[in-house]
Short mmCIF file of C-alpha atoms and ligand atoms in Angstrom, two decimals:
data_model
loop_
_atom_site.label_atom_id
_atom_site.label_comp_id
_atom_site.label_asym_id
_atom_site.label_seq_id
_atom_site.Cartn_x
_atom_site.Cartn_y
_atom_site.Cartn_z
CA MET O 1 -28.87 -46.47 -45.00
CA GLN O 2 -30.03 -43.48 -46.95
CA THR O 3 -26.45 -42.31 -47.31
CA SER O 4 -25.12 -45.50 -48.84
CA ARG O 5 -28.10 -45.68 -51.18
CA VAL O 6 -27.40 -42.17 -52.34
CA LEU O 7 -23.67 -42.53 -52.73
CA ASN O 8 -23.45 -45.99 -54.26
CA ARG O 9 -25.43 -45.02 -57.30
CA PRO O 10 -22.63 -43.59 -59.47
CA GLY O 11 -20.98 -47.01 -59.77
CA ALA O 12 -24.25 -48.64 -60.68
CA LEU O 13 -24.83 -45.89 -63.19
CA ALA O 14 -21.46 -46.51 -64.84
CA SER O 15 -22.34 -50.17 -65.48
CA ALA O 16 -25.74 -49.11 -66.77
CA LEU O 17 -24.06 -46.66 -69.13
CA VAL O 18 -21.74 -49.32 -70.51
CA ALA O 19 -24.76 -51.53 -71.19
CA VAL O 20 -26.57 -48.65 -72.84
CA ALA O 21 -23.53 -47.77 -74.96
CA LEU O 22 -23.28 -51.37 -76.17
CA ALA O 23 -26.90 -51.23 -77.19
CA GLY O 24 -26.06 -48.25 -79.38
CA LEU O 25 -28.02 -45.73 -77.33
CA ALA O 26 -26.83 -42.69 -75.44
CA LEU O 27 -27.91 -41.18 -72.16
CA PRO O 28 -27.56 -37.40 -71.78
CA VAL O 29 -24.86 -37.80 -69.13
CA SER O 30 -22.48 -39.36 -71.66
CA ALA O 31 -22.09 -35.94 -73.24
CA PHE O 32 -20.69 -34.51 -70.01
CA ALA O 33 -18.77 -37.24 -68.18
CA MET O 34 -15.98 -39.24 -69.74
CA GLN O 35 -16.46 -42.97 -69.39
CA GLN O 36 -13.00 -44.01 -68.23
CA SER O 37 -13.07 -46.49 -65.34
CA ALA O 38 -9.64 -45.66 -63.87
CA LEU O 39 -7.52 -42.53 -63.53
CA LEU O 40 -3.98 -41.86 -62.40
CA ILE O 41 -3.04 -38.30 -61.44
CA GLU O 42 0.75 -38.11 -61.57
CA ASP O 43 3.22 -35.91 -59.69
CA VAL O 44 0.75 -33.37 -58.33
CA THR O 45 0.83 -31.03 -55.33
CA LEU O 46 -1.87 -32.46 -53.05
CA ILE O 47 -4.00 -30.33 -50.73
CA ASP O 48 -6.16 -33.07 -49.26
CA GLY O 49 -8.86 -31.02 -47.49
CA ARG O 50 -7.87 -32.00 -43.95
CA GLY O 51 -6.00 -28.77 -43.24
CA GLY O 52 -2.44 -30.11 -43.25
CA PRO O 53 0.44 -28.79 -45.39
CA ALA O 54 0.48 -29.44 -49.14
CA ILE O 55 2.27 -32.60 -50.29
CA GLU O 56 4.43 -32.21 -53.39
CA GLY O 57 5.06 -35.07 -55.83
CA ALA O 58 1.90 -37.00 -54.93
CA TRP O 59 0.33 -39.68 -57.13
CA VAL O 60 -3.39 -40.42 -56.82
CA SER O 61 -4.99 -43.56 -58.26
CA ILE O 62 -8.74 -43.77 -58.83
CA GLU O 63 -10.76 -46.84 -59.79
CA ASP O 64 -14.44 -46.57 -60.66
CA ASP O 65 -15.79 -43.87 -58.31
CA ARG O 66 -13.25 -44.17 -55.46
CA ILE O 67 -9.74 -43.03 -54.57
CA VAL O 68 -7.86 -46.32 -54.13
CA ARG O 69 -4.27 -45.25 -53.53
CA ILE O 70 -2.28 -42.13 -52.68
CA SER O 71 1.52 -42.23 -52.78
CA ARG O 72 4.39 -39.78 -52.32
CA GLY O 73 6.07 -41.27 -55.38
CA PRO O 74 5.27 -43.05 -58.66
CA ILE O 75 2.74 -45.90 -58.58
CA GLU O 76 1.52 -48.22 -61.32
CA ALA O 77 -1.60 -47.25 -63.20
CA ALA O 78 -4.54 -49.65 -63.17
CA ASP O 79 -5.23 -51.41 -66.49
CA GLY O 80 -6.62 -48.97 -69.00
CA ALA O 81 -6.25 -46.00 -66.65
CA GLN O 82 -6.25 -42.53 -68.13
CA ARG O 83 -3.19 -40.58 -66.97
CA ILE O 84 -3.27 -36.91 -66.00
CA ASP O 85 0.02 -35.00 -65.70
CA GLY O 86 -0.23 -33.13 -62.41
CA SER O 87 3.19 -31.47 -62.47
CA GLY O 88 2.98 -27.78 -61.65
CA ARG O 89 -0.68 -28.26 -60.69
CA PHE O 90 -2.63 -28.48 -57.43
CA LEU O 91 -5.22 -31.11 -56.50
CA ILE O 92 -7.98 -30.23 -54.02
CA PRO O 93 -11.20 -32.07 -53.11
CA GLY O 94 -14.27 -31.02 -55.08
CA LEU O 95 -15.70 -27.92 -53.44
CA MET O 96 -18.98 -28.25 -51.53
CA ASP O 97 -21.46 -25.40 -51.03
CA ILE O 98 -23.79 -26.36 -48.18
CA HIS O 99 -26.15 -23.41 -48.42
CA ILE O 100 -27.61 -22.58 -51.82
CA HIS O 101 -31.09 -21.85 -53.14
CA LEU O 102 -31.10 -23.16 -56.72
CA SER O 103 -32.27 -20.55 -59.25
CA GLY O 104 -35.62 -21.12 -60.89
CA GLY O 105 -37.59 -22.58 -57.99
CA PHE O 106 -39.28 -19.35 -56.96
CA GLY O 107 -40.02 -15.99 -58.52
CA GLN O 108 -41.49 -14.74 -61.74
CA GLY O 109 -41.99 -17.41 -64.38
CA SER O 110 -41.07 -20.19 -61.94
CA PRO O 111 -40.50 -23.03 -61.80
CA ASN O 112 -37.88 -22.43 -64.46
CA GLN O 113 -36.16 -25.70 -65.33
CA ASN O 114 -33.63 -24.04 -67.64
CA ALA O 115 -32.48 -21.66 -64.89
CA GLY O 116 -32.00 -24.55 -62.46
CA ARG O 117 -30.13 -26.70 -64.96
CA ARG O 118 -27.82 -23.85 -66.02
CA ALA O 119 -27.03 -23.00 -62.40
CA LEU O 120 -26.10 -26.65 -61.72
CA HIS O 121 -23.91 -26.69 -64.84
CA GLY O 122 -22.27 -23.47 -63.64
CA PHE O 123 -21.48 -25.02 -60.25
CA LEU O 124 -19.91 -28.10 -61.83
CA TYR O 125 -17.96 -25.95 -64.33
CA SER O 126 -16.65 -23.99 -61.31
CA GLY O 127 -15.39 -27.08 -59.47
CA ILE O 128 -18.27 -27.37 -57.00
CA THR O 129 -19.09 -31.09 -56.92
CA SER O 130 -21.75 -31.03 -54.16
CA VAL O 131 -24.46 -28.53 -53.26
CA TYR O 132 -27.02 -28.51 -50.47
CA ASP O 133 -30.18 -26.54 -51.25
CA ALA O 134 -31.40 -25.12 -47.93
CA GLY O 135 -34.95 -24.26 -48.99
CA ASN O 136 -36.77 -24.28 -52.30
CA ASN O 137 -39.89 -25.35 -54.15
CA PRO O 138 -39.95 -29.06 -53.15
CA ASP O 139 -41.16 -30.45 -56.51
CA PHE O 140 -38.53 -28.40 -58.32
CA ILE O 141 -35.50 -29.24 -56.19
CA PHE O 142 -36.32 -32.91 -55.50
CA SER O 143 -36.82 -33.46 -59.22
CA PHE O 144 -33.30 -32.13 -59.87
CA ARG O 145 -32.00 -34.34 -57.04
CA ASP O 146 -33.65 -37.40 -58.62
CA ARG O 147 -32.21 -36.61 -62.04
CA GLU O 148 -28.73 -36.03 -60.61
CA ARG O 149 -28.81 -39.34 -58.72
CA SER O 150 -30.05 -41.30 -61.74
CA GLY O 151 -27.35 -39.72 -63.95
CA ALA O 152 -29.87 -38.07 -66.25
CA ILE O 153 -28.26 -34.62 -65.91
CA ALA O 154 -24.77 -33.20 -65.48
CA SER O 155 -24.78 -31.75 -61.99
CA PRO O 156 -22.95 -31.57 -58.69
CA ARG O 157 -24.30 -34.03 -56.12
CA VAL O 158 -27.57 -32.46 -54.98
CA PHE O 159 -28.67 -32.54 -51.34
CA ALA O 160 -31.88 -30.71 -50.47
CA SER O 161 -34.40 -29.79 -47.79
CA GLY O 162 -37.36 -28.88 -49.99
CA GLY O 163 -39.59 -26.53 -47.99
CA VAL O 164 -38.66 -25.20 -44.54
CA VAL O 165 -40.33 -25.97 -41.20
CA THR O 166 -41.40 -22.87 -39.27
CA ALA O 167 -44.24 -21.18 -37.40
CA PRO O 168 -47.26 -19.84 -39.28
CA GLY O 169 -46.08 -16.41 -40.46
CA GLY O 170 -42.44 -17.25 -39.60
CA HIS O 171 -39.31 -16.62 -41.71
CA GLY O 172 -39.80 -18.39 -45.05
CA ALA O 173 -43.41 -19.39 -44.27
CA GLY O 174 -44.64 -17.60 -47.37
CA LEU O 175 -42.68 -20.00 -49.59
CA GLY O 176 -44.91 -23.01 -48.93
CA GLY O 177 -43.09 -24.68 -46.05
CA THR O 178 -44.46 -26.93 -43.29
CA LEU O 179 -46.05 -24.70 -40.62
CA ILE O 180 -46.20 -26.01 -37.04
CA ASP O 181 -47.15 -24.35 -33.73
CA SER O 182 -48.10 -27.13 -31.28
CA TRP O 183 -47.31 -30.70 -30.25
CA PRO O 184 -48.46 -33.43 -30.99
CA GLU O 185 -50.47 -31.72 -33.74
CA ALA O 186 -47.21 -31.22 -35.65
CA ILE O 187 -46.56 -34.98 -36.04
CA PRO O 188 -48.67 -35.69 -39.16
CA LEU O 189 -47.29 -32.53 -40.78
CA LEU O 190 -43.72 -33.67 -40.09
CA ASP O 191 -44.54 -37.16 -41.41
CA ALA O 192 -45.69 -35.61 -44.67
CA HIS O 193 -42.55 -33.45 -44.72
CA LEU O 194 -40.26 -36.47 -44.17
CA ALA O 195 -42.06 -38.48 -46.87
CA ARG O 196 -40.19 -36.37 -49.45
CA GLU O 197 -36.89 -37.67 -47.99
CA PRO O 198 -35.15 -34.35 -47.32
CA ASP O 199 -31.39 -34.77 -46.76
CA LEU O 200 -31.68 -32.32 -43.88
CA VAL O 201 -34.83 -30.77 -42.41
CA LYS O 202 -34.43 -26.99 -42.35
CA PHE O 203 -36.05 -24.97 -39.56
CA THR O 204 -36.18 -21.20 -39.48
CA PHE O 205 -35.84 -19.57 -36.06
CA ASP O 206 -35.63 -15.81 -36.48
CA GLU O 207 -38.22 -13.21 -35.47
CA HIS O 208 -36.41 -10.48 -37.47
CA GLY O 209 -36.49 -6.96 -35.98
CA TRP O 210 -32.90 -6.46 -37.24
CA GLY O 211 -31.41 -4.62 -40.20
CA THR O 212 -34.41 -3.14 -41.98
CA ARG O 213 -36.78 -6.01 -41.14
CA PRO O 214 -40.00 -5.76 -39.10
CA LEU O 215 -40.85 -8.33 -36.40
CA ILE O 216 -42.61 -11.58 -37.40
CA PRO O 217 -43.77 -14.71 -35.46
CA LEU O 218 -41.17 -17.13 -34.06
CA LEU O 219 -41.38 -20.92 -33.79
CA ASP O 220 -42.02 -22.08 -30.19
CA PRO O 221 -38.62 -23.44 -29.03
CA GLU O 222 -40.27 -26.34 -27.15
CA VAL O 223 -42.19 -27.42 -30.25
CA MET O 224 -38.97 -27.13 -32.24
CA ALA O 225 -37.10 -29.33 -29.73
CA ARG O 226 -39.78 -32.04 -29.96
CA ALA O 227 -39.77 -31.82 -33.74
CA VAL O 228 -35.98 -32.13 -33.94
CA ALA O 229 -36.00 -35.20 -31.67
CA TYR O 230 -38.78 -36.75 -33.76
CA ILE O 231 -36.86 -36.13 -37.02
CA ASN O 232 -33.50 -37.30 -35.62
CA GLU O 233 -35.14 -40.50 -34.31
CA ARG O 234 -36.13 -41.21 -37.91
CA GLY O 235 -32.51 -40.88 -39.05
CA THR O 236 -32.58 -37.42 -40.61
CA ARG O 237 -30.39 -34.45 -39.69
CA THR O 238 -31.61 -30.92 -39.11
CA THR O 239 -30.41 -27.37 -39.63
CA ALA O 240 -31.72 -24.00 -38.47
CA HIS O 241 -31.72 -20.55 -39.98
CA ILE O 242 -30.60 -18.22 -37.17
CA SER O 243 -28.96 -14.78 -37.18
CA HIS O 244 -28.62 -13.88 -33.48
CA GLU O 245 -26.46 -15.51 -30.81
CA TYR O 246 -29.41 -15.91 -28.43
CA ARG O 247 -31.49 -17.81 -30.99
CA ALA O 248 -28.45 -19.90 -31.98
CA ARG O 249 -28.03 -20.93 -28.33
CA GLN O 250 -31.70 -21.92 -28.14
CA ALA O 251 -31.37 -23.88 -31.39
CA ILE O 252 -28.37 -25.82 -30.06
CA ALA O 253 -30.23 -26.46 -26.80
CA ALA O 254 -33.21 -27.72 -28.84
CA GLY O 255 -30.88 -30.29 -30.43
CA LEU O 256 -30.44 -28.78 -33.89
CA ASN O 257 -27.58 -30.60 -35.65
CA THR O 258 -26.28 -27.62 -37.64
CA LEU O 259 -26.70 -23.85 -38.02
CA ALA O 260 -27.39 -22.48 -41.51
CA HIS O 261 -25.83 -19.03 -40.96
CA PRO O 262 -23.16 -17.23 -38.93
CA ILE O 263 -24.13 -14.73 -36.21
CA ILE O 264 -24.66 -11.45 -38.06
CA GLN O 265 -26.61 -9.29 -35.61
CA GLY O 266 -23.59 -8.49 -33.42
CA PRO O 267 -20.26 -9.73 -32.04
CA VAL O 268 -20.40 -13.18 -30.39
CA SER O 269 -19.63 -13.63 -26.68
CA ASP O 270 -16.69 -15.72 -25.45
CA GLU O 271 -19.25 -18.11 -23.96
CA PHE O 272 -20.87 -18.67 -27.34
CA VAL O 273 -17.47 -19.32 -28.92
CA GLY O 274 -16.91 -21.90 -26.16
CA LEU O 275 -20.30 -23.49 -26.85
CA MET O 276 -19.54 -23.79 -30.58
CA SER O 277 -16.15 -25.30 -29.79
CA SER O 278 -17.44 -27.82 -27.25
CA THR O 279 -20.50 -28.94 -29.23
CA ARG O 280 -18.75 -28.71 -32.63
CA THR O 281 -22.11 -27.80 -34.16
CA PRO O 282 -21.34 -27.11 -37.84
CA MET O 283 -22.15 -23.51 -38.83
CA ALA O 284 -22.56 -22.36 -42.45
CA SER O 285 -20.50 -19.28 -43.35
CA THR O 286 -22.93 -17.40 -45.71
CA LEU O 287 -20.89 -14.18 -45.96
CA THR O 288 -21.31 -13.74 -49.71
CA ILE O 289 -25.02 -12.96 -49.73
CA GLY O 290 -24.69 -9.98 -47.39
CA GLU O 291 -21.42 -8.66 -48.83
CA GLY O 292 -22.75 -9.04 -52.37
CA TYR O 293 -24.86 -5.87 -52.21
CA SER O 294 -22.09 -3.38 -51.46
CA ARG O 295 -19.61 -5.33 -53.61
CA LEU O 296 -21.81 -4.82 -56.66
CA VAL O 297 -22.38 -1.14 -55.84
CA GLU O 298 -18.71 -0.34 -55.13
CA HIS O 299 -16.79 -2.89 -57.25
CA PRO O 300 -18.94 -4.00 -60.20
CA GLU O 301 -15.69 -4.77 -62.08
CA PHE O 302 -15.52 -8.10 -60.23
CA LEU O 303 -17.93 -9.32 -62.91
CA ASP O 304 -15.10 -8.96 -65.47
CA GLN O 305 -13.05 -11.71 -63.79
CA PRO O 306 -12.65 -14.84 -65.96
CA LEU O 307 -14.82 -17.28 -63.99
CA TYR O 308 -17.73 -14.79 -63.76
CA ARG O 309 -17.48 -14.12 -67.49
CA ASP O 310 -17.53 -17.86 -68.17
CA VAL O 311 -20.59 -18.56 -66.02
CA TYR O 312 -22.70 -15.36 -66.26
CA SER O 313 -24.24 -14.39 -69.60
CA ARG O 314 -23.49 -10.96 -71.09
CA GLU O 315 -27.14 -10.03 -70.56
CA ARG O 316 -26.98 -11.03 -66.89
CA ILE O 317 -23.76 -9.04 -66.35
CA ALA O 318 -25.36 -5.99 -67.98
CA GLU O 319 -28.44 -6.37 -65.77
CA LEU O 320 -26.28 -6.68 -62.64
CA LYS O 321 -24.13 -3.66 -63.52
CA GLY O 322 -27.24 -1.62 -64.47
CA PRO O 323 -30.68 -1.86 -62.81
CA ILE O 324 -29.79 -4.35 -60.07
CA ARG O 325 -26.80 -2.25 -58.97
CA ASP O 326 -28.95 0.90 -58.96
CA GLY O 327 -31.52 -0.90 -56.82
CA TYR O 328 -28.89 -2.05 -54.30
CA ALA O 329 -27.39 1.46 -54.11
CA ALA O 330 -30.76 2.82 -52.97
CA ARG O 331 -31.33 0.25 -50.20
CA ALA O 332 -30.51 0.77 -46.50
CA TRP O 333 -30.07 -3.02 -46.35
CA THR O 334 -26.92 -2.67 -48.49
CA THR O 335 -25.35 -0.32 -45.94
CA TRP O 336 -26.43 -2.47 -42.99
CA MET O 337 -24.87 -5.55 -44.55
CA LYS O 338 -21.67 -3.67 -45.42
CA VAL O 339 -21.29 -2.64 -41.78
CA MET O 340 -22.14 -6.07 -40.36
CA THR O 341 -20.17 -8.33 -42.74
CA PRO O 342 -16.84 -7.68 -40.93
CA VAL O 343 -18.61 -8.55 -37.65
CA ALA O 344 -19.79 -11.87 -39.10
CA GLN O 345 -16.30 -12.52 -40.53
CA GLU O 346 -14.72 -11.97 -37.11
CA ASN O 347 -17.37 -14.17 -35.43
CA LEU O 348 -16.51 -17.00 -37.83
CA ARG O 349 -12.77 -16.49 -37.34
CA GLN O 350 -13.11 -16.72 -33.56
CA ILE O 351 -15.27 -19.84 -33.64
CA HIS O 352 -12.90 -21.49 -36.13
CA ALA O 353 -9.81 -20.54 -34.10
CA ALA O 354 -11.39 -22.04 -30.96
CA GLY O 355 -11.96 -25.39 -32.68
CA GLY O 356 -15.55 -24.89 -33.85
CA VAL O 357 -16.70 -26.23 -37.21
CA ILE O 358 -17.36 -23.69 -39.95
CA ALA O 359 -18.66 -25.02 -43.30
CA LEU O 360 -18.77 -23.18 -46.62
CA GLY O 361 -22.20 -21.94 -47.67
CA SER O 362 -22.79 -18.97 -49.99
CA ASP O 363 -26.60 -18.73 -49.73
CA GLN O 364 -26.45 -18.00 -53.48
CA SER O 365 -26.89 -19.95 -56.69
CA SER O 366 -23.71 -19.65 -58.76
CA GLY O 367 -20.30 -21.31 -58.79
CA PRO O 368 -18.26 -18.08 -58.75
CA GLN O 369 -20.06 -17.00 -55.57
CA THR O 370 -19.00 -20.21 -53.84
CA HIS O 371 -15.41 -19.12 -54.57
CA ARG O 372 -16.24 -15.65 -53.20
CA GLU O 373 -17.08 -17.29 -49.87
CA LEU O 374 -13.51 -18.63 -49.69
CA GLU O 375 -12.11 -15.16 -50.42
CA LEU O 376 -14.23 -13.58 -47.68
CA MET O 377 -13.16 -16.13 -45.08
CA VAL O 378 -9.48 -15.56 -45.89
CA ALA O 379 -10.04 -11.78 -45.84
CA GLY O 380 -11.54 -12.28 -42.37
CA GLY O 381 -8.36 -13.90 -41.02
CA ILE O 382 -8.82 -17.64 -41.71
CA SER O 383 -5.80 -19.25 -43.41
CA GLU O 384 -6.03 -20.47 -47.02
CA VAL O 385 -5.53 -24.12 -46.10
CA ASP O 386 -8.24 -23.89 -43.43
CA ALA O 387 -10.62 -22.13 -45.85
CA ILE O 388 -10.22 -25.09 -48.22
CA ARG O 389 -11.00 -27.48 -45.37
CA ILE O 390 -14.10 -25.39 -44.60
CA GLY O 391 -15.12 -25.69 -48.26
CA THR O 392 -14.56 -29.46 -48.42
CA LEU O 393 -14.23 -31.74 -45.38
CA ASN O 394 -16.12 -29.47 -42.97
CA ALA O 395 -18.88 -29.04 -45.54
CA ALA O 396 -19.14 -32.83 -45.84
CA GLY O 397 -19.40 -32.95 -42.05
CA PHE O 398 -22.27 -30.48 -42.12
CA LEU O 399 -24.17 -33.08 -44.19
CA GLY O 400 -23.00 -35.99 -42.01
CA LEU O 401 -21.03 -37.38 -44.98
CA GLU O 402 -17.44 -36.81 -43.81
CA ASN O 403 -16.67 -40.52 -44.13
CA GLU O 404 -17.51 -40.54 -47.84
CA LEU O 405 -16.83 -37.05 -49.19
CA GLY O 406 -14.82 -33.89 -48.62
CA SER O 407 -11.17 -35.01 -48.53
CA ILE O 408 -8.62 -36.80 -50.70
CA GLU O 409 -8.09 -40.04 -48.80
CA GLU O 410 -7.92 -43.69 -49.83
CA GLY O 411 -11.41 -45.21 -49.91
CA LYS O 412 -13.28 -41.96 -50.35
CA LEU O 413 -15.40 -40.95 -53.33
CA ALA O 414 -13.27 -39.34 -56.05
CA ASP O 415 -14.67 -35.80 -56.32
CA LEU O 416 -11.62 -33.67 -57.20
CA VAL O 417 -10.50 -30.42 -58.79
CA LEU O 418 -7.13 -29.88 -60.47
CA LEU O 419 -5.96 -26.25 -60.33
CA GLY O 420 -3.38 -24.49 -62.47
CA ALA O 421 -2.15 -22.23 -59.65
CA ASP O 422 -1.52 -22.56 -55.90
CA PRO O 423 -4.60 -21.78 -53.76
CA LEU O 424 -2.43 -21.60 -50.63
CA ALA O 425 -0.49 -18.68 -52.17
CA ASP O 426 -3.71 -16.87 -53.16
CA ILE O 427 -7.14 -18.30 -52.35
CA SER O 428 -8.52 -16.79 -55.57
CA ASN O 429 -6.51 -19.46 -57.37
CA THR O 430 -9.31 -21.94 -56.57
CA GLN O 431 -10.85 -20.29 -59.65
CA ARG O 432 -7.95 -21.48 -61.89
CA ILE O 433 -9.79 -24.70 -62.68
CA GLU O 434 -8.28 -27.13 -65.19
CA VAL O 435 -9.99 -30.46 -64.51
CA VAL O 436 -13.15 -31.35 -62.55
CA ILE O 437 -13.71 -34.97 -61.51
CA LYS O 438 -16.96 -36.23 -60.00
CA ALA O 439 -17.37 -39.85 -58.86
CA GLY O 440 -14.10 -40.75 -60.58
CA ARG O 441 -15.20 -39.39 -63.98
CA ILE O 442 -13.63 -36.39 -65.69
CA ILE O 443 -16.33 -33.82 -66.39
CA ASP O 444 -16.30 -32.52 -69.96
CA ARG O 445 -16.44 -28.84 -68.99
CA ALA O 446 -16.63 -27.80 -72.66
CA ALA O 447 -19.97 -29.63 -72.97
CA LEU O 448 -21.64 -27.84 -70.05
CA GLU O 449 -24.31 -25.26 -70.71
CA VAL O 450 -22.47 -22.12 -69.56
CA PRO O 451 -21.95 -18.90 -71.55
CA ALA O 452 -18.23 -19.69 -71.97
CA ASN O 453 -19.26 -22.63 -74.16
CA LEU O 454 -22.24 -20.99 -75.87
CA THR O 455 -20.70 -17.68 -77.00
CA PRO O 456 -18.80 -17.95 -80.31
ZN1 LIG X 501 -30.62 -19.43 -47.31
#
């Protein structure tokens, strides 16, 4: 029920916008999304998100917010349809990042509405049409979710957990989450948590003691299992922050629906790979956050690539190349993550190869870093076409929305990205973005609040 309520709104919004336009008013969204009601993408190479080979010479017809027809040859345009010439271009589903923490919710000077809005604009500019925020200031993130769903702001679709559920003193407890340690005392706390309508409830299940981190309290696995059952019975999915195979096994046994990270503390066992394959528990990839430290120290020139220069301000790039880089260079954590990232990459590759479900999550808050996640998966031995599936259909599956989002199929919501170069030849070509479509509307990328549009 919640799903259809969430996803049916764009159509309702379009009618509302027409009415508003006739009345001579303008909603903010009209500056960002074109108001055409039908689109025909002609003669394009289609990479549909399901992992199969690319289809050349495809035609894709969109009416209102849905894909209505896909053909291997010319088809008639609907009345009044806007035509897009797809020849020499590549159509993929809108990318989905199912582990972000939107900038501006926490930290100095927070909540910072401008930081959150700019990050959302940067995601949309970068072809990311859905994000799931896996833990943030609840008032901050749910307010952005409300504004996205009402059409008041230009934004990817926003899915969010709000605060996390953990033990007193547990991972993330300091950020104002829901703290539980016994049953049934946890019930009223969970009721209050669910009253905010999180899209997934995020647990943290990690006692640290790894990398450079001291030990902290851990949620009682039996209390967690009861809480998960209680939440699932009320129709809401769950995810768990884990980092070790043993805790991931306990989380799956406790009924957690998804895992918010790969295993980073060491190589996975064959038995765990088998468990991930047989349960098909979706696991977020989150390689970018750990690799990002040594990447900045050793290769700061990545910030000169076009998409980073479009989305990051000159001041931010200078700060990253200067004091932030110096800080990372001095941290043992940077070295630990550099050593362990290839282990996490290989763990993901093995689980994927065995038929497990990996979903793209960057654990960051910028569009270019979502693309970095694709590069790291391919560098770890996952094929380009599978990496795109991980960043689209598998990510939709993580959210339980694979019937509505994540692939280019008749009947699905029309969230699409048209690329100027082949992402199956080089995964970095997902950054060669020419057109972004959300809910069947072309996004006016030139109207988004990103440095590319603000610098003269
Ligand atoms: Zn996270």
